[in-house]
mmCIF file of C-alpha atoms in Angstrom:
data_model
loop_
_atom_site.group_PDB
_atom_site.id
_atom_site.type_symbol
_atom_site.label_atom_id
_atom_site.label_comp_id
_atom_site.label_asym_id
_atom_site.label_seq_id
_atom_site.Cartn_x
_atom_site.Cartn_y
_atom_site.Cartn_z
ATOM 1 C CA MET A 28 -25.885 38.020 11.910
ATOM 2 C CA ILE A 29 -22.217 37.400 12.625
ATOM 3 C CA ASN A 30 -20.340 40.232 14.386
ATOM 4 C CA ARG A 31 -16.739 41.113 13.866
ATOM 5 C CA GLN A 32 -15.597 39.266 17.016
ATOM 6 C CA GLN A 33 -17.227 36.022 15.810
ATOM 7 C CA LEU A 34 -15.790 36.406 12.428
ATOM 8 C CA LEU A 35 -12.253 36.936 13.752
ATOM 9 C CA ALA A 36 -12.655 34.017 16.125
ATOM 10 C CA GLY A 37 -13.819 31.764 13.200
ATOM 11 C CA ILE A 38 -10.764 32.772 11.187
ATOM 12 C CA ARG A 39 -8.418 32.183 14.161
ATOM 13 C CA ASP A 40 -9.983 28.766 14.865
ATOM 14 C CA SER A 41 -9.704 27.636 11.344
ATOM 15 C CA GLY A 42 -6.085 28.743 11.037
ATOM 16 C CA PRO A 43 -4.565 25.266 11.692
ATOM 17 C CA MET A 44 -6.942 23.575 9.239
ATOM 18 C CA LEU A 45 -6.234 26.220 6.557
ATOM 19 C CA THR A 46 -2.386 25.965 7.199
ATOM 20 C CA ASN A 47 -2.576 22.187 6.767
ATOM 21 C CA ALA A 48 -4.578 22.526 3.571
ATOM 22 C CA ILE A 49 -2.097 25.014 2.097
ATOM 23 C CA LEU A 50 0.828 22.859 3.070
ATOM 24 C CA PHE A 51 -0.704 19.917 1.335
ATOM 25 C CA GLN A 52 -1.344 21.871 -1.786
ATOM 26 C CA VAL A 53 2.255 22.999 -1.877
ATOM 27 C CA THR A 54 3.324 19.377 -1.292
ATOM 28 C CA TRP A 55 1.055 18.239 -4.139
ATOM 29 C CA PHE A 56 2.622 20.684 -6.567
ATOM 30 C CA ALA A 57 6.176 19.811 -5.376
ATOM 31 C CA CYS A 58 5.472 16.171 -5.929
ATOM 32 C CA VAL A 59 3.864 16.424 -9.318
ATOM 33 C CA ILE A 60 6.215 19.081 -10.796
ATOM 34 C CA GLY A 61 9.171 17.350 -9.162
ATOM 35 C CA GLY A 62 8.056 14.039 -10.704
ATOM 36 C CA ALA A 63 7.681 15.642 -14.095
ATOM 37 C CA ALA A 64 10.991 17.380 -13.911
ATOM 38 C CA GLY A 65 12.930 14.322 -12.815
ATOM 39 C CA ALA A 66 13.385 15.645 -9.264
ATOM 40 C CA PRO A 67 11.056 13.218 -7.304
ATOM 41 C CA LEU A 68 12.388 14.309 -3.973
ATOM 42 C CA TRP A 69 11.017 17.869 -4.099
ATOM 43 C CA GLY A 70 7.668 16.582 -2.569
ATOM 44 C CA PHE A 71 9.481 15.174 0.426
ATOM 45 C CA ALA A 72 10.301 18.784 1.618
ATOM 46 C CA GLY A 73 6.578 19.332 1.794
ATOM 47 C CA VAL A 74 6.026 16.041 3.674
ATOM 48 C CA VAL A 75 8.696 17.275 6.176
ATOM 49 C CA ALA A 76 6.704 20.516 6.563
ATOM 50 C CA LEU A 77 3.537 18.573 7.135
ATOM 51 C CA ILE A 78 5.155 16.327 9.678
ATOM 52 C CA ALA A 79 6.419 19.490 11.561
ATOM 53 C CA PHE A 80 2.827 20.831 11.425
ATOM 54 C CA SER A 81 1.577 17.519 12.849
ATOM 55 C CA TRP A 82 4.080 17.728 15.709
ATOM 56 C CA PHE A 83 3.117 21.314 16.402
ATOM 57 C CA ALA A 84 -0.542 20.309 16.461
ATOM 58 C CA GLY A 85 0.158 17.512 18.907
ATOM 59 C CA LEU A 86 -1.025 14.786 16.636
ATOM 60 C CA LEU A 87 2.210 13.325 15.394
ATOM 61 C CA GLN A 88 1.781 9.909 17.053
ATOM 62 C CA ARG A 89 -1.662 9.388 15.421
ATOM 63 C CA ASP A 90 -0.375 10.778 12.136
ATOM 64 C CA LEU A 91 2.624 8.445 12.119
ATOM 65 C CA ARG A 92 0.264 5.472 12.107
ATOM 66 C CA LEU A 93 -1.540 6.946 9.099
ATOM 67 C CA LEU A 94 1.810 7.680 7.372
ATOM 68 C CA THR A 95 2.676 4.075 7.667
ATOM 69 C CA VAL A 96 -0.614 2.634 6.504
ATOM 70 C CA LEU A 97 -1.223 5.104 3.687
ATOM 71 C CA GLY A 98 2.428 5.212 2.458
ATOM 72 C CA ARG A 99 2.287 1.457 1.981
ATOM 73 C CA THR A 100 -1.244 1.545 0.559
ATOM 74 C CA GLY A 101 -0.195 4.166 -1.918
ATOM 75 C CA PHE A 102 2.823 2.305 -3.089
ATOM 76 C CA VAL A 103 0.769 -0.923 -3.607
ATOM 77 C CA VAL A 104 -2.243 0.851 -5.263
ATOM 78 C CA ASP A 105 -0.104 2.915 -7.613
ATOM 79 C CA THR A 106 1.968 -0.032 -8.476
ATOM 80 C CA ALA A 107 -1.234 -1.876 -9.247
ATOM 81 C CA TRP A 108 -2.375 0.844 -11.601
ATOM 82 C CA ILE A 109 0.954 0.453 -13.434
ATOM 83 C CA SER A 110 0.648 -3.338 -13.637
ATOM 84 C CA LEU A 111 -2.999 -3.068 -14.913
ATOM 85 C CA GLY A 112 -1.797 -0.677 -17.591
ATOM 86 C CA ILE A 113 -3.972 2.213 -16.366
ATOM 87 C CA LEU A 114 -1.101 4.570 -15.431
ATOM 88 C CA ASP A 115 2.330 4.939 -16.935
ATOM 89 C CA TYR A 116 5.101 6.705 -14.904
ATOM 90 C CA GLY A 117 7.722 6.299 -17.578
ATOM 91 C CA GLU A 118 8.786 2.671 -17.926
ATOM 92 C CA ARG A 119 8.589 2.046 -14.171
ATOM 93 C CA ALA A 120 7.247 -1.213 -12.816
ATOM 94 C CA LEU A 121 6.903 0.196 -9.317
ATOM 95 C CA ALA A 122 5.229 3.383 -8.181
ATOM 96 C CA PRO A 123 7.774 6.266 -8.186
ATOM 97 C CA SER A 124 8.942 7.922 -4.937
ATOM 98 C CA TRP A 125 7.169 11.200 -5.703
ATOM 99 C CA ILE A 126 3.789 9.531 -5.780
ATOM 100 C CA VAL A 127 4.495 7.783 -2.487
ATOM 101 C CA ALA A 128 5.444 11.244 -1.079
ATOM 102 C CA LEU A 129 2.076 12.487 -2.284
ATOM 103 C CA TRP A 130 0.312 9.669 -0.434
ATOM 104 C CA LEU A 131 2.389 10.508 2.661
ATOM 105 C CA GLY A 132 1.268 14.071 2.358
ATOM 106 C CA PHE A 133 -2.364 13.036 1.985
ATOM 107 C CA ALA A 134 -2.018 10.913 5.178
ATOM 108 C CA LEU A 135 -0.972 14.074 7.000
ATOM 109 C CA THR A 136 -4.330 15.756 6.076
ATOM 110 C CA VAL A 137 -6.706 13.064 7.522
ATOM 111 C CA ASN A 138 -6.537 14.307 11.092
ATOM 112 C CA HIS A 139 -6.288 17.969 10.099
ATOM 113 C CA SER A 140 -7.750 19.740 7.046
ATOM 114 C CA MET A 141 -9.756 16.632 6.025
ATOM 115 C CA GLY A 142 -10.702 15.797 9.641
ATOM 116 C CA TRP A 143 -14.218 17.132 9.148
ATOM 117 C CA LEU A 144 -14.943 14.280 6.800
ATOM 118 C CA LYS A 145 -14.679 11.796 9.641
ATOM 119 C CA GLN A 146 -18.312 12.739 10.575
ATOM 120 C CA LYS A 147 -19.377 12.252 6.827
ATOM 121 C CA PRO A 148 -17.755 9.113 5.321
ATOM 122 C CA LEU A 149 -20.349 8.874 2.486
ATOM 123 C CA LEU A 150 -19.496 12.420 1.461
ATOM 124 C CA ALA A 151 -15.789 11.600 1.724
ATOM 125 C CA ALA A 152 -16.327 8.653 -0.605
ATOM 126 C CA ALA A 153 -18.312 10.725 -3.115
ATOM 127 C CA LEU A 154 -15.624 13.420 -3.136
ATOM 128 C CA ALA A 155 -12.920 10.949 -3.610
ATOM 129 C CA ALA A 156 -14.730 9.306 -6.525
ATOM 130 C CA ILE A 157 -14.998 12.681 -8.250
ATOM 131 C CA PHE A 158 -11.611 14.238 -7.394
ATOM 132 C CA ALA A 159 -9.217 11.249 -7.501
ATOM 133 C CA PRO A 160 -9.372 10.934 -11.268
ATOM 134 C CA VAL A 161 -9.191 14.680 -11.554
ATOM 135 C CA THR A 162 -5.917 14.841 -9.580
ATOM 136 C CA TYR A 163 -4.368 12.087 -11.870
ATOM 137 C CA LEU A 164 -5.568 14.040 -14.928
ATOM 138 C CA ALA A 165 -3.986 17.126 -13.467
ATOM 139 C CA GLY A 166 -0.759 15.152 -12.899
ATOM 140 C CA ALA A 167 -0.872 14.048 -16.486
ATOM 141 C CA ARG A 168 -1.255 17.693 -17.638
ATOM 142 C CA PHE A 169 1.977 18.503 -15.803
ATOM 143 C CA GLY A 170 3.606 15.574 -17.477
ATOM 144 C CA ALA A 171 4.191 13.533 -14.298
ATOM 145 C CA VAL A 172 2.059 10.531 -15.311
ATOM 146 C CA GLU A 173 0.421 9.294 -18.460
ATOM 147 C CA ILE A 174 -3.105 7.939 -18.391
ATOM 148 C CA ALA A 175 -2.495 4.794 -20.462
ATOM 149 C CA ASP A 176 -6.092 3.576 -20.181
ATOM 150 C CA PRO A 177 -8.611 6.426 -19.673
ATOM 151 C CA LEU A 178 -11.351 3.874 -18.829
ATOM 152 C CA GLY A 179 -9.167 2.831 -15.902
ATOM 153 C CA LEU A 180 -9.943 6.201 -14.343
ATOM 154 C CA ALA A 181 -13.410 4.678 -13.415
ATOM 155 C CA LEU A 182 -11.536 1.893 -11.478
ATOM 156 C CA ILE A 183 -9.267 4.632 -9.805
ATOM 157 C CA SER A 184 -12.536 6.513 -8.903
ATOM 158 C CA GLY A 185 -14.144 3.459 -7.345
ATOM 159 C CA ALA A 186 -10.996 2.380 -5.452
ATOM 160 C CA TRP A 187 -10.578 5.880 -3.984
ATOM 161 C CA ALA A 188 -14.271 5.993 -3.018
ATOM 162 C CA ILE A 189 -13.935 2.702 -1.154
ATOM 163 C CA MET A 190 -10.694 3.666 0.501
ATOM 164 C CA PHE A 191 -12.197 7.050 1.667
ATOM 165 C CA LEU A 192 -15.334 5.298 2.998
ATOM 166 C CA LEU A 193 -13.180 2.875 4.971
ATOM 167 C CA LEU A 194 -10.632 5.473 6.115
ATOM 168 C CA PHE A 195 -13.123 7.996 7.270
ATOM 169 C CA SER A 196 -15.495 5.514 9.084
ATOM 170 C CA SER A 197 -12.703 3.401 10.566
ATOM 171 C CA ALA A 198 -11.272 3.479 14.086
ATOM 172 C CA VAL A 199 -8.041 5.048 12.725
ATOM 173 C CA GLY A 200 -10.084 8.062 11.704
ATOM 174 C CA SER A 201 -12.888 7.920 14.083
ATOM 175 C CA GLN A 202 -11.894 10.798 16.463
ATOM 176 C CA GLU A 203 -12.818 14.356 15.480
ATOM 177 C CA SER A 204 -9.913 16.465 14.082
ATOM 178 C CA GLU A 205 -8.065 18.090 16.877
ATOM 179 C CA SER A 206 -6.048 20.536 14.835
ATOM 180 C CA VAL A 207 -9.309 22.286 13.820
ATOM 181 C CA ARG A 208 -9.708 23.693 17.338
#
């Protein structure tokens, strides 16, 4: 049985991971609602908060590498969804800035609140396959994106599963999360 001291230690030790997860959720809502409201820069405030968190956790250098890779990846991937007619961001040929901010925010979770998935890349892939389409559907509910081809959600699901499998089993993500200490 866990005593009070162990419970409090567990809460204290999970504080950084929980803080990162909450900051990302705030960033997600700021990006999506800002995108829907025509204020695409709202999400960047969340990204700045996540960068500050990364600096405080001592992982900024490693996170900057992920920011670069996933920011570019996100731009290319979401632009591809537009080109393939799967997603519609309102007559845009390129991924909008708010979705790129969302990818940047995601990058800042890999070494923190999602760091535990580095030990479980197959689970990461399965979770991505399930929840990536759900997040796009949620964005559509907020009016930030239109799902132009619902069958394309299967392609999005597969692409995210592959990306998570590679990301969480790669050298970039091979070290255990340090902000979970």
